[in-house]
mmCIF file of C-alpha atoms in Angstrom:
data_model
loop_
_atom_site.group_PDB
_atom_site.id
_atom_site.type_symbol
_atom_site.label_atom_id
_atom_site.label_comp_id
_atom_site.label_asym_id
_atom_site.label_seq_id
_atom_site.Cartn_x
_atom_site.Cartn_y
_atom_site.Cartn_z
ATOM 1 C CA MET A 134 7.124 7.599 17.782
ATOM 2 C CA ASP A 135 4.224 4.996 17.986
ATOM 3 C CA LEU A 136 3.502 3.564 14.319
ATOM 4 C CA PRO A 137 -0.125 3.859 13.270
ATOM 5 C CA SER A 138 -1.977 0.301 13.545
ATOM 6 C CA GLU A 139 -2.597 0.502 9.722
ATOM 7 C CA VAL A 140 1.137 -0.130 9.249
ATOM 8 C CA PHE A 141 1.015 -3.454 11.270
ATOM 9 C CA ILE A 142 -2.251 -4.441 9.647
ATOM 10 C CA VAL A 143 -1.024 -3.726 6.216
ATOM 11 C CA GLY A 144 2.173 -5.959 6.896
ATOM 12 C CA TRP A 145 0.558 -9.013 8.419
ATOM 13 C CA LEU A 146 -2.090 -9.107 5.464
ATOM 14 C CA PHE A 147 0.867 -8.793 3.115
ATOM 15 C CA VAL A 148 2.260 -12.107 4.920
ATOM 16 C CA ALA A 149 -1.125 -13.709 4.904
ATOM 17 C CA ALA A 150 -1.576 -13.295 1.267
ATOM 18 C CA ILE A 151 1.955 -14.459 0.413
ATOM 19 C CA ALA A 152 0.946 -17.729 2.440
ATOM 20 C CA SER A 153 -2.607 -17.629 0.516
ATOM 21 C CA GLY A 154 -0.727 -17.174 -3.052
ATOM 22 C CA LEU A 155 1.689 -20.207 -2.009
ATOM 23 C CA SER A 156 -0.819 -22.819 -0.769
ATOM 24 C CA GLY A 157 -4.054 -21.346 -1.618
ATOM 25 C CA PHE A 158 -5.348 -21.655 2.078
ATOM 26 C CA ALA A 159 -5.168 -19.822 5.424
ATOM 27 C CA TYR A 160 -5.484 -16.399 4.496
ATOM 28 C CA ALA A 161 -8.290 -15.639 6.585
ATOM 29 C CA MET A 162 -7.022 -17.790 9.830
ATOM 30 C CA ILE A 163 -3.746 -16.223 9.554
ATOM 31 C CA ALA A 164 -4.916 -12.635 9.060
ATOM 32 C CA ALA A 165 -7.215 -13.139 12.068
ATOM 33 C CA VAL A 166 -4.339 -13.776 14.350
ATOM 34 C CA VAL A 167 -3.073 -10.175 14.309
ATOM 35 C CA LEU A 168 -6.097 -8.251 13.171
ATOM 36 C CA LEU A 169 -8.279 -8.813 16.117
ATOM 37 C CA HIS A 170 -5.634 -7.510 18.397
ATOM 38 C CA PHE A 171 -6.189 -4.064 16.396
ATOM 39 C CA ARG A 172 -9.766 -4.163 15.470
ATOM 40 C CA ASP A 173 -12.897 -5.033 16.848
ATOM 41 C CA PRO A 174 -14.351 -8.236 15.330
ATOM 42 C CA VAL A 175 -17.203 -6.308 13.681
ATOM 43 C CA ASP A 176 -14.460 -4.180 11.726
ATOM 44 C CA ALA A 177 -11.776 -7.181 11.398
ATOM 45 C CA THR A 178 -13.965 -9.833 9.974
ATOM 46 C CA PRO A 179 -15.425 -8.036 7.102
ATOM 47 C CA LEU A 180 -11.956 -6.735 6.526
ATOM 48 C CA ILE A 181 -10.544 -10.238 6.341
ATOM 49 C CA GLN A 182 -13.211 -11.320 4.065
ATOM 50 C CA ALA A 183 -12.872 -8.289 1.538
ATOM 51 C CA THR A 184 -9.146 -8.789 1.104
ATOM 52 C CA SER A 185 -9.549 -12.347 1.116
ATOM 53 C CA VAL A 186 -11.437 -11.823 -1.988
ATOM 54 C CA ILE A 187 -8.625 -10.111 -3.748
ATOM 55 C CA ALA A 188 -5.994 -12.831 -2.830
ATOM 56 C CA GLN A 189 -8.228 -15.543 -4.195
ATOM 57 C CA SER A 190 -9.186 -13.718 -7.157
ATOM 58 C CA MET A 191 -5.496 -13.719 -8.177
ATOM 59 C CA SER A 192 -5.173 -17.418 -7.532
ATOM 60 C CA ILE A 193 -8.547 -18.285 -9.457
ATOM 61 C CA PHE A 194 -6.789 -16.550 -12.726
ATOM 62 C CA ALA A 195 -3.622 -18.377 -12.143
ATOM 63 C CA PHE A 196 -5.639 -21.624 -12.258
ATOM 64 C CA ARG A 197 -8.342 -20.993 -14.498
ATOM 65 C CA GLY A 198 -6.853 -23.329 -16.965
ATOM 66 C CA HIS A 199 -7.231 -26.542 -14.567
ATOM 67 C CA MET A 200 -10.928 -25.667 -13.534
ATOM 68 C CA ARG A 201 -13.608 -28.153 -14.146
ATOM 69 C CA TRP A 202 -17.111 -26.843 -13.203
ATOM 70 C CA ASP A 203 -18.261 -30.772 -13.350
ATOM 71 C CA ARG A 204 -15.982 -31.275 -10.221
ATOM 72 C CA LEU A 205 -16.589 -27.561 -8.718
ATOM 73 C CA LEU A 206 -20.273 -27.367 -8.879
ATOM 74 C CA PRO A 207 -21.422 -29.721 -6.037
ATOM 75 C CA PHE A 208 -18.898 -28.003 -3.533
ATOM 76 C CA LEU A 209 -20.304 -24.649 -4.784
ATOM 77 C CA ILE A 210 -23.984 -25.210 -4.731
ATOM 78 C CA CYS A 211 -23.967 -26.976 -1.440
ATOM 79 C CA GLY A 212 -21.542 -24.290 0.074
ATOM 80 C CA LEU A 213 -23.929 -21.728 -0.647
ATOM 81 C CA VAL A 214 -26.783 -23.776 0.826
ATOM 82 C CA GLY A 215 -24.625 -23.983 3.915
ATOM 83 C CA VAL A 216 -23.784 -20.232 4.550
ATOM 84 C CA PRO A 217 -27.049 -19.058 5.661
ATOM 85 C CA ILE A 218 -27.485 -22.245 7.930
ATOM 86 C CA GLY A 219 -24.223 -21.366 9.631
ATOM 87 C CA VAL A 220 -25.290 -17.543 10.054
ATOM 88 C CA PHE A 221 -28.399 -19.087 11.838
ATOM 89 C CA LEU A 222 -26.380 -21.545 13.892
ATOM 90 C CA LEU A 223 -23.995 -18.625 14.998
ATOM 91 C CA ALA A 224 -26.938 -17.115 16.842
ATOM 92 C CA ILE A 225 -27.413 -20.490 19.167
ATOM 93 C CA VAL A 226 -23.841 -22.315 18.995
ATOM 94 C CA PRO A 227 -21.280 -20.753 21.120
ATOM 95 C CA ALA A 228 -18.333 -19.711 18.434
ATOM 96 C CA ASP A 229 -15.363 -20.121 20.632
ATOM 97 C CA PRO A 230 -15.765 -23.817 21.649
ATOM 98 C CA LEU A 231 -16.300 -24.227 18.051
ATOM 99 C CA ARG A 232 -13.205 -22.632 16.411
ATOM 100 C CA LYS A 233 -11.115 -24.449 19.427
ATOM 101 C CA THR A 234 -12.662 -27.734 18.430
ATOM 102 C CA ILE A 235 -11.712 -27.172 14.716
ATOM 103 C CA GLY A 236 -8.443 -25.904 15.788
ATOM 104 C CA ALA A 237 -7.474 -28.799 17.504
ATOM 105 C CA PHE A 238 -8.782 -31.408 14.751
ATOM 106 C CA MET A 239 -6.578 -29.218 12.119
ATOM 107 C CA ILE A 240 -3.500 -29.669 14.623
ATOM 108 C CA VAL A 241 -4.194 -33.390 14.759
ATOM 109 C CA TYR A 242 -4.755 -33.919 11.329
ATOM 110 C CA GLY A 243 -1.593 -31.919 10.016
ATOM 111 C CA ILE A 244 0.793 -33.723 12.572
ATOM 112 C CA TRP A 245 -0.708 -37.130 12.098
ATOM 113 C CA SER A 246 -0.472 -36.468 7.792
ATOM 114 C CA LEU A 247 3.253 -35.379 8.334
ATOM 115 C CA ALA A 248 4.043 -38.362 10.361
ATOM 116 C CA ARG A 249 3.070 -40.802 7.458
ATOM 117 C CA LYS A 250 3.505 -41.298 3.895
ATOM 118 C CA PRO A 251 0.689 -40.244 1.464
ATOM 119 C CA GLY A 252 -2.150 -42.984 1.314
ATOM 120 C CA PRO A 253 -4.125 -43.904 -1.315
ATOM 121 C CA PRO A 254 -6.813 -41.517 -2.757
ATOM 122 C CA VAL A 255 -10.204 -41.626 -1.520
ATOM 123 C CA THR A 256 -12.467 -42.560 -4.071
ATOM 124 C CA PHE A 257 -15.727 -43.279 -2.423
ATOM 125 C CA GLY A 258 -18.968 -41.254 -2.397
ATOM 126 C CA GLY A 259 -18.474 -39.349 -5.869
ATOM 127 C CA ARG A 260 -20.274 -35.999 -6.246
ATOM 128 C CA ALA A 261 -22.555 -36.619 -3.160
ATOM 129 C CA ALA A 262 -19.525 -36.660 -0.986
ATOM 130 C CA ASP A 263 -18.021 -33.725 -2.617
ATOM 131 C CA GLY A 264 -21.574 -31.906 -1.778
ATOM 132 C CA ILE A 265 -21.351 -32.953 1.876
ATOM 133 C CA VAL A 266 -18.049 -31.582 2.111
ATOM 134 C CA GLY A 267 -19.100 -28.329 0.280
ATOM 135 C CA LEU A 268 -22.061 -28.065 2.688
ATOM 136 C CA SER A 269 -19.923 -28.546 5.688
ATOM 137 C CA GLY A 270 -17.805 -25.722 4.650
ATOM 138 C CA GLY A 271 -20.345 -23.549 3.886
ATOM 139 C CA VAL A 272 -21.799 -23.910 7.325
ATOM 140 C CA MET A 273 -18.061 -23.367 9.016
ATOM 141 C CA GLY A 274 -18.089 -20.282 6.955
ATOM 142 C CA GLY A 275 -21.431 -19.122 8.103
ATOM 143 C CA ILE A 276 -20.433 -19.759 11.916
ATOM 144 C CA GLY A 277 -16.842 -18.401 11.778
ATOM 145 C CA GLY A 278 -15.117 -17.901 8.436
ATOM 146 C CA LEU A 279 -13.751 -21.269 8.192
ATOM 147 C CA ALA A 280 -14.942 -22.262 4.838
ATOM 148 C CA GLY A 281 -11.682 -23.429 3.535
ATOM 149 C CA VAL A 282 -11.056 -26.112 6.041
ATOM 150 C CA THR A 283 -12.741 -29.302 5.015
ATOM 151 C CA ILE A 284 -12.699 -28.589 1.450
ATOM 152 C CA THR A 285 -8.827 -28.004 1.303
ATOM 153 C CA ILE A 286 -8.365 -31.593 3.568
ATOM 154 C CA TRP A 287 -10.850 -33.334 1.298
ATOM 155 C CA THR A 288 -9.121 -32.265 -2.060
ATOM 156 C CA ALA A 289 -6.226 -33.429 -0.775
ATOM 157 C CA MET A 290 -7.529 -36.855 0.298
ATOM 158 C CA ARG A 291 -8.996 -37.472 -3.088
ATOM 159 C CA GLY A 292 -5.543 -37.479 -4.493
ATOM 160 C CA TRP A 293 -5.963 -34.815 -7.457
ATOM 161 C CA PRO A 294 -2.954 -33.202 -8.331
ATOM 162 C CA ARG A 295 -2.071 -29.907 -6.744
ATOM 163 C CA ASP A 296 -3.292 -27.548 -9.466
ATOM 164 C CA GLU A 297 -6.640 -29.387 -9.690
ATOM 165 C CA GLN A 298 -6.949 -29.081 -5.781
ATOM 166 C CA ARG A 299 -6.445 -25.309 -6.265
ATOM 167 C CA ALA A 300 -8.714 -25.137 -8.969
ATOM 168 C CA VAL A 301 -11.155 -26.341 -6.713
ATOM 169 C CA TYR A 302 -10.718 -25.119 -3.203
ATOM 170 C CA GLN A 303 -9.744 -21.620 -4.472
ATOM 171 C CA PRO A 304 -12.845 -20.820 -6.501
ATOM 172 C CA TYR A 305 -14.960 -22.240 -3.533
ATOM 173 C CA ILE A 306 -13.330 -20.036 -0.946
ATOM 174 C CA TYR A 307 -13.660 -17.124 -3.008
ATOM 175 C CA MET A 308 -17.443 -17.591 -3.520
ATOM 176 C CA MET A 309 -17.828 -18.164 0.199
ATOM 177 C CA GLN A 310 -16.236 -15.104 1.087
ATOM 178 C CA ALA A 311 -17.690 -12.864 -1.466
ATOM 179 C CA SER A 312 -21.377 -14.012 -0.446
ATOM 180 C CA SER A 313 -20.204 -13.038 2.910
ATOM 181 C CA VAL A 314 -19.162 -9.460 1.976
ATOM 182 C CA THR A 315 -22.304 -9.237 -0.393
ATOM 183 C CA VAL A 316 -24.509 -9.933 2.443
ATOM 184 C CA LEU A 317 -22.636 -7.250 4.967
ATOM 185 C CA LEU A 318 -22.665 -4.756 2.183
ATOM 186 C CA ALA A 319 -26.644 -5.255 1.907
ATOM 187 C CA THR A 320 -27.212 -4.984 5.624
ATOM 188 C CA GLY A 321 -24.830 -2.088 6.368
ATOM 189 C CA GLY A 322 -22.525 -4.515 8.090
ATOM 190 C CA ILE A 323 -19.225 -2.561 6.467
ATOM 191 C CA GLY A 324 -18.260 0.518 8.105
ATOM 192 C CA PRO A 325 -15.997 3.481 7.454
ATOM 193 C CA ARG A 326 -13.133 2.031 9.140
ATOM 194 C CA VAL A 327 -13.289 -1.158 7.214
ATOM 195 C CA VAL A 328 -13.272 0.811 3.864
ATOM 196 C CA SER A 329 -10.292 2.851 5.170
ATOM 197 C CA ASP A 330 -8.416 -0.237 5.993
ATOM 198 C CA PHE A 331 -9.222 -1.845 2.963
ATOM 199 C CA MET A 332 -7.826 1.269 0.924
ATOM 200 C CA TRP A 333 -4.899 0.858 2.592
ATOM 201 C CA ALA A 334 -4.462 -3.073 2.282
ATOM 202 C CA ALA A 335 -5.739 -3.645 -1.330
ATOM 203 C CA ILE A 336 -2.428 -3.444 -3.010
ATOM 204 C CA PRO A 337 -0.177 -4.970 -0.464
ATOM 205 C CA VAL A 338 -2.562 -8.123 -0.378
ATOM 206 C CA ALA A 339 -2.272 -8.290 -4.129
ATOM 207 C CA ALA A 340 1.404 -7.984 -4.038
ATOM 208 C CA GLY A 341 1.553 -10.582 -1.537
ATOM 209 C CA ALA A 342 -0.517 -13.001 -3.472
ATOM 210 C CA TRP A 343 1.476 -12.352 -6.489
ATOM 211 C CA LEU A 344 4.857 -13.392 -4.697
ATOM 212 C CA GLY A 345 2.913 -16.320 -3.165
ATOM 213 C CA LEU A 346 2.006 -17.711 -6.577
ATOM 214 C CA LYS A 347 5.612 -17.137 -7.684
ATOM 215 C CA LEU A 348 6.821 -19.385 -4.555
ATOM 216 C CA TYR A 349 4.424 -21.951 -5.584
ATOM 217 C CA GLY A 350 5.686 -22.249 -8.998
ATOM 218 C CA ALA A 351 8.955 -23.108 -7.687
ATOM 219 C CA ILE A 352 8.050 -25.903 -5.513
ATOM 220 C CA ASP A 353 7.289 -29.592 -6.363
ATOM 221 C CA ASP A 354 4.348 -31.736 -5.267
ATOM 222 C CA ALA A 355 5.969 -33.021 -1.965
ATOM 223 C CA THR A 356 6.953 -29.666 -0.927
ATOM 224 C CA PHE A 357 3.487 -28.307 -1.693
ATOM 225 C CA ARG A 358 1.784 -31.018 0.402
ATOM 226 C CA ARG A 359 4.153 -30.297 3.580
ATOM 227 C CA THR A 360 3.407 -27.044 3.109
ATOM 228 C CA LEU A 361 -0.226 -27.269 3.269
ATOM 229 C CA LEU A 362 -0.146 -29.471 6.282
ATOM 230 C CA ILE A 363 2.184 -26.968 8.098
ATOM 231 C CA LEU A 364 -0.281 -24.199 7.371
ATOM 232 C CA LEU A 365 -2.944 -26.222 8.746
ATOM 233 C CA ILE A 366 -1.158 -26.686 11.997
ATOM 234 C CA VAL A 367 -0.261 -23.110 12.177
ATOM 235 C CA SER A 368 -3.881 -21.952 11.639
ATOM 236 C CA GLY A 369 -5.139 -24.609 13.906
ATOM 237 C CA ILE A 370 -2.648 -23.234 16.740
ATOM 238 C CA GLY A 371 -4.027 -19.818 15.734
ATOM 239 C CA LEU A 372 -7.552 -20.977 16.333
ATOM 240 C CA LEU A 373 -6.767 -22.021 20.032
ATOM 241 C CA PHE A 374 -5.853 -18.857 21.225
#
């Protein structure tokens, strides 16, 4: 007897949510590896974005005590400006070559960073540099749902403690995904199949994110850094295929 596709979808989203709770990163890219085999992109993309909002919400609540609005706002404001630019570019820029280029960059950066000792923190640029990174993430989010790539790398390069890194990039990813879901709802881009899959997946995704957060509390800074870099590499490989 063949299992319904919902079983595979829910199981894989649970795994993606664990990774997200552990690292705060890569939910969308890990989820897409399997979802695109069972659903057309028109249904897979909004499902990933909607369930990502659940996973990110739980992490935001967990790290709310480390959130600094003066640090976060340049990323958020510029990211929200970048989303519609990315949506516009989606119509004229081939998405597949772009995803593969970003995937290759993530693999090279991840391997290079794992092979060397952590360097001194990047201190130049101030809020202007943070805003440029936020803008680039918004553009990539609008083009292909990849909003978290540049900000995750950048906050690590800044040398902020891991809780402070997550207090920046988790709300950022949440806002980029939530804004995309809002646009889809307003334009009728969420169909009945997405709603049905979401109802199946909501509780397992929340449970996976909770479990990932528990695992996060059990690791040290060095393990967190390695975990983040390994997920970057795995996610980059997923973007290539």
